[in-house]
Amino acid sequence: EQHGLQLWADIADRDLARMHFSRGNYSTALRLLEQVRAKHEQSNDTRRVALCDRDRAEIYLQLNLFEDAARLAEGAYKLFEGLGNKYEAAMCLTFQAIAEFKLMRDKEAESAFLRAREIFEKEGNETWHALVDVWRAQLLIRQQQFSAAQELAKKSAEVFEKQQVPVRAANARVLSAQSWQELDDNVAALEEAEKALGELEGFHAP
């Protein structure tokens, strides 16, 4: 019973860390996650250790500490993969890929993005599938593969529009417009840019 109460307390602490993260209190969130992780490690709770590392990787991305983010995300991916937790493993691959992208390690980023995309596709998770493709579009733009980037960005925008997520849809449309511009199709670029603006009309951030 005591162990059960402690577990619930640790879960509450992790939720508290997530709250601090959402509010931009990154140092507090990291401190709480490190404390909770140590407790889960002592009790050999591999899944919750991995969850803490996944959250820490996400925070390090926000702090632009990309080497740390890549390291933690890769480690968490391996833990989740060993447990058979496909969704969480794919999330970690995505965070690892973003960190590799930011570090200009395109080959590693592309590999991780593609593996994450494959898992999300098998799991039927359209949202994360589209999120991965937005990042892949940015990678392809950097590699000057503008036609492929445009197609990915457009498909992602359509997913976000269907799900009524205007900011993400607008971001994808901007990438599509940028790709068309690089392809010297200013008419298509303007059309996509207008769609991006249309997504944001009447939108008010909370």
Coordinates of N, CA and C in Angstrom, one line a residue:
E1 N 0.8 -1.2 0.0 CA 0.0 0.0 0.0 C 0.9 1.3 0.0
Q2 N 1.9 1.2 0.8 CA 2.8 2.4 0.9 C 3.5 2.6 -0.5
H3 N 3.9 1.5 -1.2 CA 4.5 1.7 -2.5 C 3.5 2.3 -3.5
G4 N 2.2 1.9 -3.4 CA 1.2 2.4 -4.2 C 1.0 3.9 -4.0
L5 N 1.0 4.3 -2.8 CA 0.8 5.7 -2.5 C 2.0 6.5 -3.0
Q6 N 3.2 6.0 -2.9 CA 4.4 6.7 -3.4 C 4.4 6.8 -4.9
L7 N 3.9 5.7 -5.6 CA 3.8 5.7 -7.0 C 2.8 6.9 -7.5
W8 N 1.7 6.9 -6.8 CA 0.7 8.0 -7.2 C 1.3 9.4 -6.9
A9 N 2.1 9.5 -5.9 CA 2.8 10.8 -5.6 C 3.8 11.1 -6.7
D10 N 4.5 10.1 -7.1 CA 5.5 10.4 -8.2 C 4.8 10.7 -9.5
I11 N 3.7 10.1 -9.8 CA 2.9 10.4 -11.0 C 2.4 11.9 -10.9
A12 N 2.0 12.2 -9.8 CA 1.5 13.6 -9.6 C 2.6 14.6 -9.8
D13 N 3.8 14.3 -9.3 CA 5.0 15.1 -9.5 C 5.3 15.3 -11.0
R14 N 5.2 14.2 -11.7 CA 5.5 14.3 -13.1 C 4.5 15.2 -13.8
D15 N 3.2 15.0 -13.4 CA 2.2 15.9 -14.0 C 2.4 17.4 -13.6
L16 N 2.9 17.6 -12.4 CA 3.3 18.9 -12.0 C 4.4 19.5 -12.9
A17 N 5.4 18.6 -13.2 CA 6.5 19.0 -14.0 C 6.0 19.4 -15.4
R18 N 5.0 18.6 -16.0 CA 4.5 18.9 -17.3 C 3.8 20.3 -17.2
M19 N 3.1 20.6 -16.1 CA 2.4 21.9 -16.0 C 3.5 23.0 -16.0
H20 N 4.6 22.8 -15.3 CA 5.6 23.9 -15.3 C 6.2 24.0 -16.7
F21 N 6.4 22.9 -17.4 CA 6.9 22.9 -18.7 C 6.0 23.7 -19.6
S22 N 4.6 23.5 -19.5 CA 3.7 24.2 -20.4 C 3.7 25.7 -20.1
R23 N 4.1 26.1 -18.9 CA 4.1 27.5 -18.5 C 5.5 28.1 -18.8
G24 N 6.4 27.3 -19.3 CA 7.7 27.9 -19.6 C 8.7 27.9 -18.4
N25 N 8.3 27.2 -17.3 CA 9.2 27.1 -16.2 C 10.1 25.9 -16.3
Y26 N 11.0 26.0 -17.3 CA 11.8 24.8 -17.7 C 12.7 24.2 -16.6
S27 N 13.4 25.1 -15.9 CA 14.3 24.6 -14.9 C 13.6 23.9 -13.8
T28 N 12.4 24.4 -13.4 CA 11.6 23.7 -12.3 C 11.1 22.4 -12.8
A29 N 10.7 22.4 -14.1 CA 10.2 21.1 -14.7 C 11.3 20.1 -14.7
L30 N 12.5 20.5 -15.2 CA 13.6 19.6 -15.3 C 14.0 19.0 -13.9
R31 N 14.0 19.9 -12.9 CA 14.4 19.5 -11.6 C 13.4 18.4 -11.0
L32 N 12.1 18.7 -11.2 CA 11.1 17.7 -10.8 C 11.2 16.4 -11.5
L33 N 11.4 16.4 -12.8 CA 11.6 15.2 -13.6 C 12.8 14.4 -13.2
E34 N 13.9 15.1 -12.9 CA 15.1 14.3 -12.5 C 14.9 13.6 -11.2
Q35 N 14.1 14.3 -10.3 CA 13.8 13.7 -9.0 C 12.9 12.5 -9.1
V36 N 11.9 12.6 -9.9 CA 10.9 11.6 -10.1 C 11.6 10.4 -10.9
R37 N 12.4 10.7 -11.8 CA 13.1 9.7 -12.6 C 14.0 8.8 -11.7
A38 N 14.7 9.4 -10.8 CA 15.5 8.7 -9.8 C 14.7 7.7 -9.0
K39 N 13.5 8.1 -8.6 CA 12.7 7.2 -7.8 C 12.2 6.1 -8.6
H40 N 11.8 6.3 -9.9 CA 11.3 5.3 -10.7 C 12.4 4.3 -11.1
E41 N 13.6 4.8 -11.2 CA 14.8 4.0 -11.5 C 15.1 3.0 -10.3
Q42 N 14.9 3.6 -9.1 CA 15.1 2.8 -7.9 C 14.1 1.6 -7.8
S43 N 12.9 1.9 -8.3 CA 11.9 0.8 -8.2 C 11.8 0.0 -9.5
N44 N 12.8 0.2 -10.4 CA 12.9 -0.6 -11.6 C 11.6 -0.4 -12.5
D45 N 11.1 0.8 -12.5 CA 9.9 1.1 -13.3 C 10.4 1.7 -14.7
T46 N 10.7 0.8 -15.6 CA 11.4 1.2 -16.8 C 10.5 2.2 -17.7
R47 N 9.2 1.9 -17.7 CA 8.3 2.7 -18.6 C 8.3 4.2 -18.0
R48 N 8.2 4.3 -16.7 CA 8.1 5.7 -16.2 C 9.5 6.4 -16.2
V49 N 10.6 5.6 -16.2 CA 11.9 6.2 -16.4 C 11.9 6.8 -17.8
A50 N 11.4 6.0 -18.8 CA 11.5 6.4 -20.2 C 10.6 7.7 -20.4
L51 N 9.4 7.7 -19.7 CA 8.5 8.8 -19.8 C 9.2 10.1 -19.3
C52 N 9.9 10.0 -18.2 CA 10.7 11.2 -17.7 C 11.7 11.6 -18.7
D53 N 12.4 10.7 -19.3 CA 13.5 11.0 -20.3 C 12.9 11.6 -21.5
R54 N 11.7 11.1 -21.9 CA 11.0 11.7 -23.1 C 10.6 13.2 -22.8
D55 N 10.1 13.4 -21.6 CA 9.7 14.8 -21.3 C 10.9 15.7 -21.2
R56 N 12.0 15.1 -20.6 CA 13.2 15.9 -20.5 C 13.8 16.3 -21.9
A57 N 13.7 15.3 -22.8 CA 14.2 15.6 -24.2 C 13.4 16.7 -24.8
E58 N 12.1 16.7 -24.6 CA 11.2 17.7 -25.2 C 11.6 19.1 -24.6
I59 N 11.9 19.1 -23.3 CA 12.2 20.4 -22.7 C 13.6 20.9 -23.3
Y60 N 14.5 20.0 -23.4 CA 15.8 20.4 -24.0 C 15.7 20.9 -25.4
L61 N 14.8 20.4 -26.1 CA 14.5 21.0 -27.5 C 14.1 22.4 -27.4
Q62 N 13.2 22.7 -26.4 CA 12.8 24.1 -26.2 C 14.0 25.0 -25.7
L63 N 14.9 24.4 -25.0 CA 16.1 25.2 -24.5 C 17.2 25.2 -25.6
N64 N 17.0 24.7 -26.8 CA 18.0 24.6 -27.8 C 19.2 23.8 -27.4
L65 N 19.1 22.9 -26.5 CA 20.2 22.0 -26.1 C 20.0 20.7 -26.8
F66 N 20.4 20.7 -28.1 CA 20.0 19.7 -29.0 C 20.8 18.4 -28.8
E67 N 22.0 18.5 -28.4 CA 22.8 17.3 -28.2 C 22.2 16.5 -27.0
D68 N 21.8 17.2 -26.0 CA 21.2 16.5 -24.8 C 19.8 16.0 -25.2
A69 N 19.1 16.7 -26.0 CA 17.7 16.3 -26.4 C 17.9 15.0 -27.2
A70 N 18.8 15.0 -28.2 CA 19.0 13.8 -29.0 C 19.4 12.6 -28.2
R71 N 20.3 12.8 -27.2 CA 20.8 11.7 -26.4 C 19.6 11.1 -25.5
L72 N 18.9 12.0 -24.9 CA 17.8 11.5 -24.1 C 16.7 10.8 -24.9
A73 N 16.3 11.4 -26.0 CA 15.3 10.9 -26.8 C 15.6 9.5 -27.4
E74 N 16.9 9.3 -27.8 CA 17.4 8.1 -28.3 C 17.3 7.0 -27.2
G75 N 17.7 7.4 -26.0 CA 17.7 6.4 -24.9 C 16.3 6.0 -24.5
A76 N 15.4 7.0 -24.5 CA 14.0 6.7 -24.2 C 13.3 5.9 -25.3
Y77 N 13.7 6.1 -26.5 CA 13.2 5.3 -27.6 C 13.6 3.8 -27.4
K78 N 14.8 3.6 -27.1 CA 15.2 2.2 -26.9 C 14.5 1.5 -25.7
L79 N 14.2 2.3 -24.7 CA 13.4 1.7 -23.6 C 12.0 1.4 -24.0
F80 N 11.3 2.3 -24.7 CA 10.0 2.1 -25.1 C 9.9 1.0 -26.2
E81 N 10.9 0.9 -27.0 CA 10.9 -0.1 -28.0 C 11.1 -1.5 -27.4
G82 N 11.9 -1.6 -26.4 CA 12.0 -2.8 -25.6 C 10.8 -3.3 -24.9
L83 N 10.0 -2.3 -24.5 CA 8.7 -2.6 -23.8 C 7.5 -2.8 -24.8
G84 N 7.8 -2.5 -26.1 CA 6.7 -2.7 -27.1 C 5.7 -1.5 -27.1
N85 N 6.1 -0.4 -26.5 CA 5.3 0.8 -26.6 C 5.5 1.6 -27.8
K86 N 4.8 1.3 -28.9 CA 5.1 1.8 -30.2 C 4.9 3.3 -30.3
Y87 N 3.8 3.8 -29.8 CA 3.4 5.2 -29.8 C 4.5 6.1 -29.1
E88 N 4.8 5.7 -27.9 CA 5.8 6.5 -27.2 C 7.2 6.4 -27.8
A89 N 7.5 5.2 -28.4 CA 8.8 5.1 -29.1 C 8.8 6.0 -30.3
A90 N 7.7 6.1 -31.0 CA 7.7 7.0 -32.2 C 7.8 8.5 -31.8
M91 N 7.2 8.8 -30.7 CA 7.3 10.2 -30.2 C 8.8 10.5 -29.9
C92 N 9.5 9.6 -29.3 CA 10.9 9.8 -29.0 C 11.7 9.9 -30.2
L93 N 11.4 9.1 -31.2 CA 12.1 9.1 -32.5 C 11.9 10.5 -33.1
T94 N 10.7 11.1 -33.0 CA 10.4 12.4 -33.6 C 11.3 13.4 -32.9
F95 N 11.3 13.4 -31.5 CA 12.2 14.4 -30.8 C 13.6 14.2 -31.2
Q96 N 14.1 13.0 -31.3 CA 15.5 12.8 -31.7 C 15.7 13.3 -33.1
A97 N 14.8 13.1 -34.0 CA 15.0 13.6 -35.4 C 15.0 15.1 -35.4
I98 N 14.1 15.8 -34.6 CA 14.1 17.2 -34.6 C 15.5 17.8 -34.1
A99 N 16.0 17.1 -33.0 CA 17.3 17.5 -32.5 C 18.4 17.3 -33.6
E100 N 18.4 16.2 -34.2 CA 19.4 15.9 -35.3 C 19.2 17.0 -36.4
F101 N 18.0 17.3 -36.8 CA 17.8 18.3 -37.8 C 18.4 19.7 -37.4
K102 N 18.2 20.0 -36.1 CA 18.7 21.3 -35.6 C 20.2 21.3 -35.6
L103 N 20.8 20.1 -35.4 CA 22.3 20.0 -35.4 C 22.9 19.8 -36.8
M104 N 22.0 19.9 -37.8 CA 22.4 19.8 -39.2 C 23.0 18.4 -39.6
R105 N 22.5 17.4 -38.8 CA 22.8 16.0 -39.2 C 21.7 15.4 -39.9
D106 N 21.6 15.8 -41.2 CA 20.5 15.5 -42.0 C 20.2 14.0 -42.2
K107 N 21.3 13.2 -42.4 CA 21.1 11.8 -42.6 C 20.5 11.1 -41.4
E108 N 20.9 11.5 -40.2 CA 20.4 10.9 -38.9 C 18.9 11.4 -38.7
A109 N 18.7 12.7 -39.0 CA 17.4 13.2 -38.9 C 16.4 12.5 -39.8
E110 N 16.8 12.3 -41.1 CA 15.9 11.7 -42.0 C 15.6 10.3 -41.6
S111 N 16.6 9.5 -41.2 CA 16.3 8.2 -40.7 C 15.3 8.1 -39.6
A112 N 15.5 8.9 -38.6 CA 14.6 8.9 -37.4 C 13.2 9.4 -37.8
F113 N 13.1 10.4 -38.7 CA 11.8 10.9 -39.1 C 11.0 9.8 -39.8
L114 N 11.7 9.1 -40.7 CA 11.1 8.0 -41.5 C 10.6 6.8 -40.6
R115 N 11.4 6.5 -39.6 CA 11.1 5.4 -38.7 C 9.9 5.8 -37.9
A116 N 9.9 7.1 -37.4 CA 8.7 7.6 -36.6 C 7.5 7.6 -37.5
R117 N 7.6 8.1 -38.7 CA 6.5 8.2 -39.6 C 5.8 6.8 -39.9
E118 N 6.7 5.8 -40.1 CA 6.2 4.5 -40.3 C 5.4 3.9 -39.2
I119 N 5.9 4.2 -38.0 CA 5.1 3.7 -36.8 C 3.8 4.4 -36.6
F120 N 3.8 5.8 -36.8 CA 2.6 6.5 -36.7 C 1.5 6.1 -37.7
E121 N 2.0 5.8 -38.9 CA 1.2 5.4 -40.0 C 0.5 4.0 -39.6
K122 N 1.3 3.1 -39.1 CA 0.8 1.8 -38.7 C -0.2 1.9 -37.5
E123 N 0.1 2.9 -36.6 CA -0.8 3.1 -35.5 C -2.0 3.9 -35.8
G124 N -2.1 4.4 -37.1 CA -3.2 5.2 -37.5 C -3.3 6.6 -36.8
N125 N -2.2 7.1 -36.4 CA -2.2 8.4 -35.8 C -1.9 9.5 -36.8
E126 N -2.9 10.1 -37.4 CA -2.8 11.1 -38.4 C -2.1 12.4 -37.9
T127 N -2.4 12.8 -36.7 CA -1.8 14.0 -36.2 C -0.3 14.0 -36.1
W128 N 0.3 13.0 -35.5 CA 1.7 12.9 -35.4 C 2.4 12.6 -36.7
H129 N 1.6 11.8 -37.5 CA 2.1 11.5 -38.9 C 2.3 12.9 -39.6
A130 N 1.3 13.8 -39.5 CA 1.4 15.1 -40.2 C 2.5 15.9 -39.6
L131 N 2.6 15.9 -38.2 CA 3.7 16.7 -37.6 C 5.1 16.3 -38.1
V132 N 5.3 15.0 -38.2 CA 6.5 14.5 -38.7 C 6.8 15.0 -40.1
D133 N 5.7 14.9 -41.0 CA 5.9 15.4 -42.3 C 6.2 16.9 -42.5
V134 N 5.7 17.7 -41.6 CA 6.0 19.1 -41.6 C 7.5 19.3 -41.3
W135 N 8.0 18.5 -40.4 CA 9.5 18.6 -40.1 C 10.3 18.1 -41.3
R136 N 9.8 17.0 -41.9 CA 10.4 16.4 -43.1 C 10.4 17.4 -44.2
A137 N 9.3 18.2 -44.4 CA 9.3 19.2 -45.4 C 10.4 20.2 -45.2
Q138 N 10.6 20.6 -44.0 CA 11.7 21.6 -43.7 C 13.0 21.0 -44.0
L139 N 13.2 19.7 -43.7 CA 14.5 19.1 -44.1 C 14.7 19.0 -45.6
L140 N 13.6 18.7 -46.3 CA 13.7 18.6 -47.8 C 13.9 20.0 -48.4
I141 N 13.4 21.0 -47.8 CA 13.6 22.4 -48.3 C 15.1 22.7 -48.1
R142 N 15.7 22.4 -47.0 CA 17.1 22.6 -46.8 C 17.9 21.8 -47.8
Q143 N 17.5 20.7 -48.2 CA 18.2 19.8 -49.2 C 17.8 20.2 -50.6
Q144 N 17.0 21.3 -50.8 CA 16.6 21.8 -52.1 C 15.8 20.8 -52.9
Q145 N 15.0 19.9 -52.1 CA 14.1 19.0 -52.8 C 12.7 19.6 -52.7
F146 N 12.4 20.7 -53.4 CA 11.3 21.5 -53.2 C 10.0 20.9 -53.6
S147 N 10.0 20.1 -54.7 CA 8.7 19.4 -55.1 C 8.2 18.5 -54.0
A148 N 9.1 17.6 -53.5 CA 8.7 16.7 -52.4 C 8.3 17.4 -51.2
A149 N 9.0 18.5 -50.8 CA 8.7 19.3 -49.7 C 7.3 19.9 -49.8
Q150 N 7.0 20.4 -51.0 CA 5.7 21.0 -51.2 C 4.6 20.0 -51.0
E151 N 4.7 18.9 -51.5 CA 3.7 17.8 -51.4 C 3.5 17.4 -50.0
L152 N 4.6 17.2 -49.2 CA 4.4 16.9 -47.8 C 3.7 18.0 -47.0
A153 N 4.1 19.2 -47.3 CA 3.6 20.3 -46.5 C 2.1 20.5 -46.8
K154 N 1.7 20.3 -48.1 CA 0.3 20.4 -48.5 C -0.6 19.3 -47.8
K155 N -0.1 18.1 -47.9 CA -0.8 17.0 -47.2 C -1.0 17.2 -45.7
S156 N 0.1 17.7 -45.1 CA 0.0 18.0 -43.7 C -1.0 19.1 -43.4
A157 N -1.0 20.1 -44.2 CA -2.0 21.2 -44.0 C -3.4 20.7 -44.1
E158 N -3.6 19.8 -45.0 CA -5.0 19.2 -45.2 C -5.4 18.4 -44.0
V159 N -4.5 17.7 -43.4 CA -4.8 16.9 -42.1 C -5.1 17.9 -41.0
F160 N -4.3 18.9 -40.8 CA -4.6 19.9 -39.7 C -5.9 20.6 -40.0
E161 N -6.2 20.9 -41.2 CA -7.5 21.6 -41.5 C -8.6 20.7 -41.2
K162 N -8.5 19.5 -41.5 CA -9.6 18.5 -41.2 C -9.8 18.4 -39.6
Q163 N -8.7 18.5 -38.9 CA -8.7 18.4 -37.5 C -9.0 19.8 -36.8
Q164 N -9.1 20.8 -37.6 CA -9.4 22.2 -37.1 C -8.3 22.7 -36.2
V165 N -7.0 22.5 -36.7 CA -5.9 23.1 -35.9 C -5.3 24.2 -36.8
P166 N -5.8 25.4 -36.7 CA -5.4 26.4 -37.7 C -4.0 26.8 -37.7
V167 N -3.3 26.9 -36.5 CA -1.9 27.4 -36.5 C -1.0 26.4 -37.2
R168 N -1.2 25.1 -36.9 CA -0.4 24.1 -37.6 C -0.7 24.0 -39.1
A169 N -2.0 24.2 -39.4 CA -2.3 24.2 -40.8 C -1.7 25.4 -41.5
A170 N -1.7 26.5 -40.9 CA -1.1 27.7 -41.5 C 0.4 27.6 -41.7
N171 N 1.1 27.0 -40.7 CA 2.5 26.7 -40.7 C 2.9 25.8 -41.9
A172 N 2.1 24.8 -42.1 CA 2.3 23.9 -43.2 C 2.1 24.6 -44.5
R173 N 1.0 25.4 -44.6 CA 0.8 26.2 -45.8 C 1.9 27.1 -46.2
V174 N 2.5 27.7 -45.2 CA 3.7 28.6 -45.4 C 4.8 27.8 -46.0
L175 N 5.1 26.6 -45.5 CA 6.1 25.8 -46.0 C 5.8 25.4 -47.5
S176 N 4.6 25.1 -47.8 CA 4.1 24.8 -49.1 C 4.4 26.0 -50.0
A177 N 4.0 27.2 -49.5 CA 4.2 28.5 -50.3 C 5.7 28.7 -50.6
Q178 N 6.5 28.5 -49.6 CA 8.0 28.6 -49.7 C 8.5 27.7 -50.8
S179 N 8.0 26.5 -50.8 CA 8.5 25.5 -51.8 C 8.1 25.9 -53.2
W180 N 6.9 26.4 -53.3 CA 6.4 26.8 -54.7 C 7.3 28.0 -55.1
Q181 N 7.6 28.9 -54.2 CA 8.4 30.1 -54.6 C 9.8 29.6 -55.1
E182 N 10.4 28.6 -54.4 CA 11.7 28.1 -54.8 C 11.6 27.4 -56.2
L183 N 10.4 26.9 -56.5 CA 10.1 26.3 -57.8 C 9.7 27.3 -58.9
D184 N 9.8 28.6 -58.5 CA 9.5 29.7 -59.4 C 8.0 29.7 -59.9
D185 N 7.1 29.2 -59.0 CA 5.7 29.3 -59.3 C 5.1 30.2 -58.3
N186 N 5.1 31.5 -58.7 CA 4.7 32.5 -57.7 C 3.2 32.5 -57.6
V187 N 2.4 32.1 -58.6 CA 1.0 32.1 -58.5 C 0.6 31.0 -57.4
A188 N 1.1 29.8 -57.5 CA 0.8 28.8 -56.5 C 1.3 29.2 -55.1
A189 N 2.5 29.9 -55.1 CA 3.0 30.3 -53.8 C 2.1 31.3 -53.1
L190 N 1.6 32.3 -53.9 CA 0.6 33.3 -53.4 C -0.7 32.6 -52.9
E191 N -1.1 31.6 -53.7 CA -2.4 30.9 -53.3 C -2.2 30.2 -51.9
E192 N -1.1 29.6 -51.7 CA -0.8 28.9 -50.5 C -0.7 29.9 -49.3
A193 N 0.0 31.0 -49.6 CA 0.2 32.1 -48.6 C -1.2 32.6 -48.2
E194 N -2.1 32.8 -49.1 CA -3.4 33.3 -48.8 C -4.2 32.3 -48.0
K195 N -4.0 31.0 -48.3 CA -4.7 30.0 -47.5 C -4.1 30.0 -46.0
A196 N -2.8 30.3 -45.9 CA -2.2 30.3 -44.6 C -2.8 31.5 -43.8
L197 N -3.0 32.6 -44.4 CA -3.6 33.8 -43.7 C -5.1 33.5 -43.4
G198 N -5.7 32.8 -44.3 CA -7.1 32.4 -44.1 C -7.3 31.5 -42.9
E199 N -6.3 30.7 -42.7 CA -6.4 29.8 -41.5 C -6.4 30.5 -40.2
L200 N -5.7 31.7 -40.2 CA -5.5 32.4 -39.0 C -6.6 33.5 -38.8
E201 N -7.4 33.7 -39.7 CA -8.5 34.8 -39.6 C -9.5 34.3 -38.5
G202 N -9.6 35.2 -37.6 CA -10.5 34.9 -36.5 C -10.0 34.0 -35.4
F203 N -8.7 33.6 -35.6 CA -8.1 32.7 -34.6 C -7.5 33.6 -33.5
H204 N -7.8 33.3 -32.2 CA -7.2 34.0 -31.1 C -6.6 33.0 -30.1
A205 N -5.3 33.2 -29.9 CA -4.6 32.3 -29.0 C -5.1 32.5 -27.5
P206 N -5.2 31.5 -26.8 CA -5.7 31.6 -25.4 C -4.8 32.4 -24.5

